[in-house]
Short mmCIF file of C-alpha atoms in Angstrom, two decimals:
data_model
loop_
_atom_site.label_atom_id
_atom_site.label_comp_id
_atom_site.label_asym_id
_atom_site.label_seq_id
_atom_site.Cartn_x
_atom_site.Cartn_y
_atom_site.Cartn_z
CA MET A 1 -2.45 12.78 -30.36
CA LYS A 2 -4.00 15.80 -28.70
CA ILE A 3 -2.08 17.41 -25.87
CA ILE A 4 -2.74 20.15 -23.34
CA THR A 5 -0.46 22.47 -21.41
CA LYS A 6 -0.77 24.09 -18.01
CA GLU A 7 -1.54 27.45 -19.60
CA GLU A 8 -4.38 25.97 -21.67
CA ILE A 9 -5.88 24.33 -18.57
CA ILE A 10 -5.79 27.69 -16.75
CA ALA A 11 -7.38 29.50 -19.70
CA GLN A 12 -10.17 26.95 -20.16
CA THR A 13 -11.06 26.29 -16.51
CA GLY A 14 -9.89 29.31 -14.52
CA ILE A 15 -8.14 27.15 -11.93
CA SER A 16 -4.97 28.38 -10.30
CA LYS A 17 -1.47 27.91 -11.71
CA SER A 18 -0.48 25.51 -8.93
CA VAL A 19 -3.52 23.28 -9.44
CA ALA A 20 -2.96 23.23 -13.22
CA SER A 21 0.67 22.25 -12.61
CA ARG A 22 -0.45 19.42 -10.36
CA VAL A 23 -2.89 18.18 -13.01
CA ILE A 24 -0.08 18.03 -15.59
CA ARG A 25 2.29 16.36 -13.10
CA GLU A 26 -0.26 13.70 -12.13
CA GLY A 27 -1.20 13.15 -15.78
CA LYS A 28 2.45 12.55 -16.63
CA GLN A 29 2.72 10.09 -13.71
CA GLU A 30 -0.31 8.23 -15.05
CA MET A 31 1.30 7.99 -18.49
CA VAL A 32 4.47 6.51 -16.94
CA LYS A 33 2.29 3.93 -15.14
CA ARG A 34 0.69 3.05 -18.49
CA GLY A 35 4.10 2.27 -19.95
CA TYR A 36 5.28 5.55 -21.48
CA PRO A 37 8.58 6.37 -19.68
CA PHE A 38 9.03 9.40 -21.96
CA TYR A 39 6.65 11.31 -19.68
CA SER A 40 8.99 11.03 -16.66
CA SER A 41 11.04 13.97 -17.99
CA LYS A 42 10.84 17.06 -15.77
CA ARG A 43 11.27 19.29 -18.81
CA LEU A 44 8.14 17.96 -20.48
CA SER A 45 5.39 20.53 -19.93
CA PHE A 46 2.36 18.90 -21.49
CA CYS A 47 0.15 15.87 -21.08
CA PRO A 48 -2.26 13.99 -23.36
CA LEU A 49 -5.66 15.65 -23.44
CA ASP A 50 -7.51 12.37 -22.83
CA ILE A 51 -5.74 11.85 -19.51
CA VAL A 52 -6.52 15.38 -18.29
CA ASN A 53 -10.17 15.12 -19.33
CA GLU A 54 -10.39 11.76 -17.55
CA MET A 55 -8.85 13.22 -14.37
CA LEU A 56 -10.97 16.38 -14.29
CA VAL A 57 -14.15 14.84 -15.74
CA LEU A 58 -14.34 17.71 -18.22
CA ASP A 59 -14.23 18.12 -21.99
CA LEU A 60 -11.31 20.49 -22.51
CA LYS A 61 -9.88 21.31 -25.92
CA GLY A 62 -6.23 20.65 -26.70
CA ILE A 63 -3.91 21.02 -29.66
CA GLU A 64 -2.97 18.38 -32.19
CA TYR A 65 0.61 17.17 -31.85
CA HIS A 66 2.44 15.37 -34.65
CA ALA A 67 5.75 13.74 -33.81
CA VAL A 68 8.57 14.36 -36.25
CA LYS A 69 10.16 11.18 -37.54
CA SER A 70 13.89 11.21 -38.12
CA ALA A 71 15.29 9.64 -41.27
#
């Protein structure tokens, strides 16, 4: 899954820190609505890239995230 952080949104679009924070917050809320309660954490500071691109109608670049499986 590709993710994006507030800092990456700022770097790629030039929007303000507060707007980038709102984009991440609203993206996380959308993920909770879609059935991923993990995104309700206030400490989580990223959002899936697809959600952000859908919200902003842009084609931003994110980073690849691989979850670590515990044994």
